[in-house]
Coordinates of C-alpha atoms in Angstrom, one line a residue:
M749 CA 95.5 103.8 68.1
A750 CA 95.9 106.5 71.0
T751 CA 92.1 106.3 71.7
K752 CA 92.2 102.5 72.1
R753 CA 95.3 102.4 74.4
L754 CA 93.7 105.4 76.6
Q755 CA 90.5 103.0 77.1
R756 CA 92.6 99.8 78.0
P757 CA 92.1 98.8 81.5
F758 CA 94.8 99.0 83.8
S759 CA 96.4 95.9 84.9
L760 CA 95.3 93.8 87.9
A761 CA 98.8 94.3 89.3
T762 CA 98.2 98.0 89.0
R763 CA 94.9 97.8 90.7
L764 CA 95.8 95.9 93.5
T765 CA 98.6 97.6 94.2
F766 CA 96.7 100.9 94.4
F767 CA 93.9 99.6 96.3
I768 CA 95.9 97.9 98.5
S769 CA 98.2 100.6 98.9
L770 CA 95.1 103.1 99.5
A771 CA 93.6 101.1 101.9
T772 CA 96.6 101.0 104.1
I773 CA 97.9 104.4 103.7
A774 CA 94.0 105.7 104.6
S775 CA 94.1 103.0 107.7
F776 CA 97.8 104.7 108.9
F777 CA 96.6 108.5 108.8
A778 CA 93.2 107.8 110.1
F779 CA 95.1 105.9 113.1
A780 CA 97.5 109.3 113.1
W781 CA 94.5 111.5 113.5
I782 CA 93.1 109.5 116.5
M783 CA 96.0 109.5 118.1
I784 CA 96.6 113.3 117.6
H785 CA 93.0 114.0 118.3
S786 CA 93.7 111.7 121.8
V787 CA 96.7 114.2 122.8
K788 CA 94.7 117.0 122.0
V789 CA 92.0 116.0 124.4
H790 CA 94.6 114.8 126.9
F791 CA 96.1 118.1 126.8
A792 CA 92.9 120.4 127.1
E793 CA 91.7 117.8 130.1
Q794 CA 95.3 118.3 131.8
D795 CA 95.2 122.0 131.4
I796 CA 91.4 122.3 132.4
N797 CA 92.3 120.2 135.5
D798 CA 95.5 122.5 135.9
L799 CA 93.1 125.6 136.2
K800 CA 90.6 123.9 138.4
E801 CA 93.1 123.4 140.9
I802 CA 94.5 126.6 140.6
S803 CA 91.4 128.4 140.6
A804 CA 90.5 126.7 143.6
T805 CA 93.9 127.8 145.4
L806 CA 92.6 131.2 144.3
E807 CA 89.1 131.0 145.3
R808 CA 90.4 130.1 148.9
I809 CA 92.5 132.8 149.0
I810 CA 89.8 135.6 147.9
N811 CA 86.9 134.2 150.1
H812 CA 89.2 134.0 152.8
P813 CA 86.6 135.9 155.8
N814 CA 89.2 137.1 158.1
E815 CA 91.8 139.1 156.2
P816 CA 91.2 142.5 154.5
E817 CA 90.7 142.4 150.6
L818 CA 94.3 144.4 150.1
R819 CA 95.6 141.5 152.2
R820 CA 94.0 139.1 150.0
L821 CA 95.1 140.7 146.8
E822 CA 98.4 140.7 148.2
T823 CA 98.5 136.9 148.8
L824 CA 97.0 136.3 145.3
K825 CA 99.7 138.4 143.7
N826 CA 102.1 136.2 145.4
V827 CA 100.7 133.2 144.6
V828 CA 100.1 133.8 140.9
S829 CA 103.8 134.7 140.6
G830 CA 104.9 131.5 141.3
Y831 CA 103.2 130.3 138.3
S832 CA 105.2 131.4 135.3
N833 CA 102.4 130.4 132.5
V834 CA 99.7 131.6 134.1
I835 CA 97.9 135.1 134.1
I836 CA 94.5 135.9 135.8
S837 CA 92.2 139.2 136.1
L838 CA 89.8 139.6 138.8
E839 CA 86.7 142.0 138.7
D840 CA 84.4 142.8 141.4
A841 CA 80.6 142.5 141.4
N842 CA 80.5 146.0 139.5
Q843 CA 82.8 144.6 137.1
R844 CA 85.4 146.7 138.1
A845 CA 88.7 145.4 137.7
I846 CA 90.5 144.9 141.0
F847 CA 93.4 142.9 139.9
H848 CA 95.7 141.4 137.3
S849 CA 99.2 139.6 136.9
P850 CA 102.0 142.0 136.7
N851 CA 102.9 143.2 133.5
A852 CA 100.1 141.4 131.8
P853 CA 96.6 142.7 129.7
D854 CA 93.4 142.7 131.2
L855 CA 91.7 139.3 130.4
R856 CA 88.6 140.8 130.2
Q857 CA 88.9 142.1 126.9
F858 CA 89.7 139.0 125.1
I859 CA 86.2 137.6 126.2
A860 CA 84.4 138.6 123.0
T861 CA 86.9 137.2 120.8
A862 CA 87.7 134.2 122.5
T863 CA 86.3 131.0 121.0
P864 CA 85.0 128.1 123.1
D865 CA 87.3 125.1 123.7
K866 CA 85.9 122.0 121.9
N867 CA 88.1 119.7 123.5
A868 CA 87.4 120.9 126.8
H869 CA 83.7 119.2 127.1
T870 CA 83.0 122.1 129.6
R871 CA 81.5 125.3 130.1
N872 CA 83.0 128.7 130.3
V873 CA 86.7 127.1 128.8
F874 CA 87.9 129.7 126.0
L875 CA 91.1 129.5 123.5
I876 CA 93.0 132.9 122.9
S877 CA 95.0 132.9 119.8
G878 CA 97.4 135.6 118.4
P879 CA 100.3 137.9 119.2
T880 CA 97.3 140.0 121.2
L881 CA 97.8 138.2 124.6
Q882 CA 101.2 138.4 125.3
T883 CA 102.9 139.2 128.7
S884 CA 105.5 142.0 128.7
E885 CA 108.0 139.4 129.9
H886 CA 107.4 136.9 126.9
A887 CA 106.7 139.7 124.5
H888 CA 110.7 140.2 124.5
G889 CA 111.6 136.5 124.4
K890 CA 112.2 134.3 121.7
N891 CA 109.3 132.6 121.8
A892 CA 106.7 134.8 122.8
S893 CA 103.4 132.9 124.1
S894 CA 100.4 133.9 122.0
N895 CA 98.1 130.9 122.6
W896 CA 95.8 130.1 126.2
R897 CA 93.3 128.5 127.4
M898 CA 91.1 130.4 129.4
I899 CA 88.5 130.2 132.2
R900 CA 85.8 132.5 134.0
L901 CA 84.8 131.4 137.4
P902 CA 82.4 133.5 139.7
I903 CA 83.6 133.6 143.0
G904 CA 81.3 134.0 146.2
Q905 CA 77.9 135.2 146.5
L906 CA 75.9 138.8 147.3
P907 CA 72.9 138.9 148.9
D908 CA 71.3 139.6 146.1
G909 CA 72.6 136.3 143.9
K910 CA 75.1 138.2 142.3
P911 CA 78.6 136.6 142.5
A912 CA 80.9 138.9 144.6
Y913 CA 83.5 138.3 142.2
T914 CA 84.3 136.9 138.6
L915 CA 88.0 135.3 138.3
F916 CA 89.3 135.1 134.6
M917 CA 92.5 133.0 134.5
A918 CA 94.6 131.7 131.5
L919 CA 96.8 129.2 130.7
S920 CA 99.7 129.1 128.6
I921 CA 99.5 125.7 126.1
D922 CA 102.5 126.7 123.4
F923 CA 104.2 123.8 124.8
H924 CA 101.4 121.6 124.1
L925 CA 100.9 123.1 120.8
H926 CA 104.6 122.8 120.0
Y927 CA 104.6 119.2 121.0
I928 CA 101.8 118.3 118.9
N929 CA 102.9 120.2 115.9
D930 CA 106.1 118.3 116.2
L931 CA 104.2 115.4 116.3
K932 CA 102.3 116.0 113.2
N933 CA 105.5 117.1 111.7
K934 CA 107.1 113.9 112.4
L935 CA 104.1 111.9 111.8
I936 CA 103.5 113.2 108.3
M937 CA 107.3 112.2 107.6
T938 CA 107.0 109.1 108.8
A939 CA 103.2 108.8 107.0
S940 CA 105.4 109.3 103.8
L941 CA 108.2 106.8 104.4
I942 CA 105.6 104.6 105.3
S943 CA 103.8 105.1 102.1
M944 CA 106.3 104.4 99.7
M945 CA 107.3 101.5 101.5
I946 CA 104.2 100.0 101.5
V947 CA 103.7 100.8 97.7
F948 CA 107.3 98.9 97.2
I949 CA 106.0 96.2 99.5
V950 CA 102.1 95.8 97.6
L951 CA 103.9 95.7 94.4
F952 CA 106.5 93.0 95.4
A953 CA 103.7 91.2 96.8
V954 CA 101.7 91.5 93.7
Y955 CA 104.4 90.6 91.7
K956 CA 105.1 87.4 93.6
G957 CA 101.2 86.8 93.9
H958 CA 100.9 86.8 90.3
E959 CA 104.1 84.4 89.9
P960 CA 101.6 81.2 89.2
I961 CA 99.6 83.0 86.6
R962 CA 103.0 84.0 84.9
N963 CA 103.9 79.9 85.0
V964 CA 100.3 79.1 83.8
S965 CA 100.6 81.6 81.1
R966 CA 104.3 80.8 79.7
R967 CA 103.2 76.6 79.9
I968 CA 100.3 77.9 77.9
Q969 CA 102.8 79.7 75.2
N970 CA 104.6 76.3 74.7
I971 CA 101.5 74.3 73.7
T972 CA 101.3 74.0 70.3
S973 CA 99.4 71.7 67.7
K974 CA 101.9 68.9 68.1
D975 CA 101.4 68.7 72.0
L976 CA 97.4 69.1 72.7
D977 CA 97.9 66.1 74.9
V978 CA 99.3 68.5 77.3
R979 CA 97.0 68.9 80.5
L980 CA 97.4 71.5 83.2
D981 CA 97.4 70.2 87.1
P982 CA 94.4 72.3 88.7
Q983 CA 96.1 70.8 92.2
A984 CA 99.3 72.8 91.2
V985 CA 97.9 76.2 91.1
P986 CA 96.3 78.0 94.0
I987 CA 92.8 77.8 94.5
E988 CA 91.6 81.0 92.7
L989 CA 93.1 79.5 89.4
E990 CA 92.0 76.1 89.6
Q991 CA 88.7 77.1 87.6
L992 CA 90.7 78.4 85.4
V993 CA 93.0 76.1 84.6
E994 CA 90.1 73.1 84.6
S995 CA 88.3 75.6 82.0
F996 CA 91.7 75.6 79.8
N997 CA 91.9 71.9 80.0
H998 CA 88.3 71.3 78.8
M999 CA 88.9 73.9 76.1
I1000 CA 92.4 72.3 75.1
E1001 CA 90.4 68.8 75.3
R1002 CA 87.8 70.2 72.6
I1003 CA 90.6 71.7 70.8
E1004 CA 92.4 68.1 70.5
D1005 CA 89.3 66.8 69.5
V1006 CA 88.7 68.9 66.5
F1007 CA 92.0 68.4 65.5
K1008 CA 92.2 64.7 65.5
R1009 CA 88.5 64.8 63.7
Q1010 CA 90.0 67.3 61.3
S1011 CA 93.0 64.6 60.7
N1012 CA 90.8 61.9 60.5
F1013 CA 88.7 63.7 57.8
S1014 CA 91.8 64.6 55.7
A1015 CA 92.5 61.1 55.7
D1016 CA 89.4 59.6 55.2
I1017 CA 88.6 62.1 52.5
A1018 CA 91.9 61.1 50.6
H1019 CA 90.7 57.2 50.9
E1020 CA 87.4 57.9 49.7
I1021 CA 88.6 59.9 46.6
R1022 CA 91.7 57.6 46.2
T1023 CA 89.5 54.5 45.9
P1024 CA 87.1 55.4 42.7
I1025 CA 90.4 57.0 41.3
T1026 CA 92.2 54.0 41.4
N1027 CA 89.2 52.1 40.1
L1028 CA 89.3 54.7 37.3
V1029 CA 93.0 54.2 36.3
T1030 CA 93.1 50.4 36.7
Q1031 CA 89.8 50.1 34.3
T1032 CA 91.4 52.5 32.0
E1033 CA 94.7 50.8 31.9
I1034 CA 93.5 47.6 31.6
A1035 CA 91.4 48.5 28.6
L1036 CA 94.0 49.8 26.9
S1037 CA 96.4 47.0 27.3
H1038 CA 94.6 45.2 24.7
P1039 CA 92.1 45.9 21.6
R1040 CA 89.2 45.8 22.8
S1041 CA 85.5 45.8 21.4
T1042 CA 83.2 48.4 21.1
K1043 CA 81.1 46.6 23.7
E1044 CA 84.2 45.9 26.1
L1045 CA 84.8 49.5 25.6
E1046 CA 81.2 50.6 26.5
D1047 CA 81.6 48.3 29.5
V1048 CA 84.5 50.3 30.8
L1049 CA 82.8 53.7 30.4
Y1050 CA 80.0 52.8 32.4
S1051 CA 81.7 51.5 35.0
N1052 CA 83.7 54.9 34.9
L1053 CA 80.7 56.2 34.7
E1054 CA 79.5 54.9 38.2
E1055 CA 82.4 56.2 39.6
F1056 CA 82.4 59.5 38.4
G1057 CA 79.1 59.4 39.9
R1058 CA 80.4 58.8 43.5
M1059 CA 82.6 61.2 43.6
S1060 CA 80.2 64.0 41.8
K1061 CA 78.1 62.8 45.0
M1062 CA 80.7 63.1 47.4
V1063 CA 81.9 66.2 46.3
S1064 CA 78.2 67.6 46.6
D1065 CA 77.9 66.4 49.8
M1066 CA 80.7 67.8 51.2
L1067 CA 80.2 71.1 49.5
F1068 CA 77.0 70.8 51.4
L1069 CA 78.4 70.4 55.2
A1070 CA 80.6 73.1 54.1
Q1071 CA 77.6 75.0 53.5
A1072 CA 76.4 74.3 57.2
D1073 CA 79.8 74.9 58.7
N1074 CA 79.8 78.4 57.3
N1075 CA 76.1 79.0 58.2
Q1076 CA 75.3 79.2 54.7
L1077 CA 72.9 76.3 54.8
I1078 CA 69.6 78.2 54.9
P1079 CA 66.3 76.2 54.4
E1080 CA 63.2 77.4 52.9
K1081 CA 60.3 77.2 55.3
T1082 CA 57.2 76.0 54.7
A1083 CA 54.5 74.3 56.3
L1084 CA 54.8 70.4 56.0
N1085 CA 52.6 67.1 57.3
L1086 CA 55.6 65.0 58.2
A1087 CA 52.9 61.9 57.7
D1088 CA 53.1 62.9 53.8
E1089 CA 56.9 63.6 54.0
V1090 CA 57.6 59.8 55.6
S1091 CA 55.2 58.3 52.7
K1092 CA 57.1 59.7 50.0
V1093 CA 60.5 58.4 51.5
F1094 CA 59.1 55.2 51.5
D1095 CA 57.8 55.2 47.9
F1096 CA 61.2 56.0 46.9
F1097 CA 62.9 53.2 49.1
E1098 CA 59.7 50.6 48.0
A1099 CA 61.7 48.9 45.5
W1100 CA 65.2 48.5 47.7
A1101 CA 63.3 47.2 50.9
E1102 CA 61.4 44.5 48.4
E1103 CA 64.9 43.6 47.1
R1104 CA 66.2 42.9 51.0
E1105 CA 63.5 41.5 52.2
I1106 CA 62.6 44.3 54.8
S1107 CA 59.5 45.9 55.3
L1108 CA 58.8 49.5 56.0
R1109 CA 56.1 50.6 58.9
F1110 CA 54.9 53.9 59.7
E1111 CA 53.4 54.8 63.1
G1112 CA 51.9 58.1 64.1
R1113 CA 49.4 61.0 62.7
A1114 CA 49.5 63.8 60.9
C1115 CA 52.1 66.4 62.6
W1116 CA 53.3 69.8 61.2
V1117 CA 56.5 71.3 61.0
S1118 CA 57.8 74.7 59.4
G1119 CA 60.9 73.3 56.9
D1120 CA 62.6 72.7 53.5
P1121 CA 60.9 69.7 52.0
L1122 CA 63.7 68.6 50.2
M1123 CA 66.4 69.0 52.9
L1124 CA 63.9 67.1 55.2
R1125 CA 63.4 64.3 52.9
R1126 CA 66.9 64.5 52.4
A1127 CA 67.7 63.6 56.4
M1128 CA 64.7 61.2 56.6
S1129 CA 66.3 59.2 53.6
N1130 CA 69.9 59.1 54.6
L1131 CA 68.4 57.5 58.0
L1132 CA 66.3 55.0 56.3
S1133 CA 68.7 54.0 53.9
N1134 CA 71.4 53.6 56.9
A1135 CA 68.6 51.5 59.2
M1136 CA 67.5 49.3 56.0
R1137 CA 71.3 48.6 55.5
Y1138 CA 71.9 46.8 58.8
T1139 CA 68.4 45.4 59.1
P1140 CA 68.3 41.5 58.9
K1141 CA 65.9 40.0 56.1
G1142 CA 62.7 39.5 57.4
E1143 CA 62.4 42.3 59.9
S1144 CA 61.1 45.5 59.5
V1145 CA 62.4 49.4 59.7
T1146 CA 60.0 51.8 61.9
V1147 CA 59.5 55.5 61.3
Q1148 CA 57.4 57.1 64.3
V1149 CA 56.5 60.5 64.1
K1150 CA 55.0 62.1 67.4
E1151 CA 54.5 65.5 69.5
A1152 CA 55.5 66.5 72.5
D1153 CA 55.1 70.0 73.8
D1154 CA 55.8 72.2 71.3
L1155 CA 58.3 69.5 69.4
V1156 CA 57.9 66.7 67.1
H1157 CA 59.9 63.6 67.1
I1158 CA 60.7 61.6 64.1
I1159 CA 62.2 58.0 65.0
V1160 CA 63.7 55.5 62.7
E1161 CA 63.9 52.4 64.4
N1162 CA 65.7 49.3 63.1
P1163 CA 66.4 45.7 64.7
G1164 CA 69.7 44.5 64.3
T1165 CA 73.4 44.1 66.1
P1166 CA 73.3 47.1 68.9
I1167 CA 75.9 49.6 68.7
A1168 CA 78.2 49.9 71.6
A1169 CA 77.7 53.0 74.1
E1170 CA 81.5 54.4 73.1
H1171 CA 80.4 54.7 69.5
L1172 CA 77.2 56.5 69.8
P1173 CA 78.3 60.2 70.5
R1174 CA 80.4 60.1 67.3
L1175 CA 78.1 58.9 64.9
F1176 CA 77.3 61.9 63.4
D1177 CA 80.8 62.8 62.7
R1178 CA 81.9 62.8 59.0
F1179 CA 83.3 59.6 57.9
Y1180 CA 82.9 57.9 61.1
R1181 CA 83.0 53.7 61.3
V1182 CA 81.9 51.8 63.9
D1183 CA 84.0 49.3 62.3
P1184 CA 87.1 50.6 60.3
S1185 CA 88.2 47.7 58.5
R1186 CA 85.2 47.5 57.0
Q1187 CA 85.0 47.9 53.3
R1188 CA 83.4 51.3 52.1
K1189 CA 82.6 50.0 48.6
G1190 CA 78.9 50.3 48.6
E1191 CA 78.2 51.4 51.8
G1192 CA 78.0 55.1 50.9
S1193 CA 80.6 58.1 51.6
G1194 CA 80.6 58.2 55.0
I1195 CA 78.8 61.4 55.8
G1196 CA 75.3 60.6 55.4
L1197 CA 74.6 61.1 59.2
A1198 CA 76.8 64.1 59.1
I1199 CA 74.3 65.8 56.4
V1200 CA 71.3 64.8 58.7
K1201 CA 73.0 66.6 62.0
S1202 CA 73.2 69.7 59.9
I1203 CA 69.9 69.8 58.2
V1204 CA 68.2 69.3 61.2
I1205 CA 70.9 72.1 63.0
A1206 CA 69.6 74.2 60.2
H1207 CA 66.1 74.1 61.3
Q1208 CA 66.4 75.0 65.0
G1209 CA 66.4 71.2 66.2
K1210 CA 68.8 68.2 67.3
V1211 CA 69.3 64.7 66.7
S1212 CA 70.7 61.7 68.9
V1213 CA 70.7 58.1 68.7
T1214 CA 70.1 55.3 71.1
S1215 CA 70.8 51.7 70.6
D1216 CA 70.4 48.4 73.0
A1217 CA 69.5 44.6 72.3
R1218 CA 66.2 45.4 70.5
A1219 CA 66.5 48.0 68.6
T1220 CA 68.6 51.1 67.4
R1221 CA 66.7 54.8 67.0
F1222 CA 67.7 57.8 65.4
I1223 CA 65.7 60.5 67.0
L1224 CA 65.4 63.8 64.8
T1225 CA 63.5 66.7 67.2
L1226 CA 62.5 69.5 65.1
P1227 CA 59.9 72.7 66.5
K1228 CA 56.4 72.4 65.8
Y1229 CA 54.8 74.6 63.2
A1230 CA 53.0 77.6 64.5
A1231 CA 50.1 79.0 62.5

């Protein structure tokens, strides 16, 4: 039981909530990542612009031709001291340090460990992080700077093409990093709250979205065998449920039809059995009401025997149909020539045809099928007796046998009063009669055509019927015998 529960699929509400929430949360986190990345790129561009502006000023001071080097270095010191978040180092062509910011380390020693700035989109820009690069002023503060963006810039040119000076300048980016970290923390908190809100909102939306399904389910639960005429309105549900409602209505329609047929079947079989039993009881009571001669008692017994025969045949037919309903009707397959089988059936009905003053006519040629001879003869006998019963005197019943592709058609045709179109689909139902008021005595049990249909279906075939002003035709279609 535990394994089956684990294998059960997740509910639709769970699936929808999960996937919608996942997609929405993923979209929000993607937006947050893009925003943080954009802020990082913006700050990097801003820092590089600041470094370039400051370096341009320092380059003009260093390259001033009318001042001695000491004077230029002094001016350089005064300018740099005006920037609290900037430190510089300057070396000459011989890579000798000639200046660096007061109380600050030599930036050149950090070049080996510096990493290229990916957000800078330009060369000679590096990132330095860690506690190693700290000015003495910052080192004693509460928030010692340890993250810098550094640029290396050649200044001037000697006759041999080498730069006269190389400027190393670093800009503190802790303020920007603190802002970005604070933004990340706020976005994480906001994302967590929004994610929870999204889950609850989606749960509520899915719950409301499934309300039509629950309404349909409640209406279906209230349907019993007493109100199978109830139909759901496809226009009263969302378009996604329209096909489901229509399919349900079709199913209920078929079930209602089966219940009606079952009810009619029970009533019909009760009536069919009641008639011979009533006859038996009546004749027996009459026989016992007065002394009878031996000849009169024999007549009563013969009459009762006929009724018993009718009941026995009816029970046999019902058992036959029950086997067909339970797929227990397994025919013995042998190769059969339908022309010969029709001839044997004609021989059986020849005397009755003469009595009714009608003729039997065969059209066609030898056609072979694989089937049970007794069952197929029974099916053709039922059709032939039914056709002869409604054929006017002086007319003929025609049986045609013909091939079409891989199929063989047996057509039993008789002239007479045409059958209305509304009755044709139900002629093969048990106990169905075109005229319900007609007396049943002497007209069979009313299940002959149902037996024909069961036999043909057991042979993987199908039956159909057409009727017009000229004739009524019952058509049996069977697979052709494959040698």
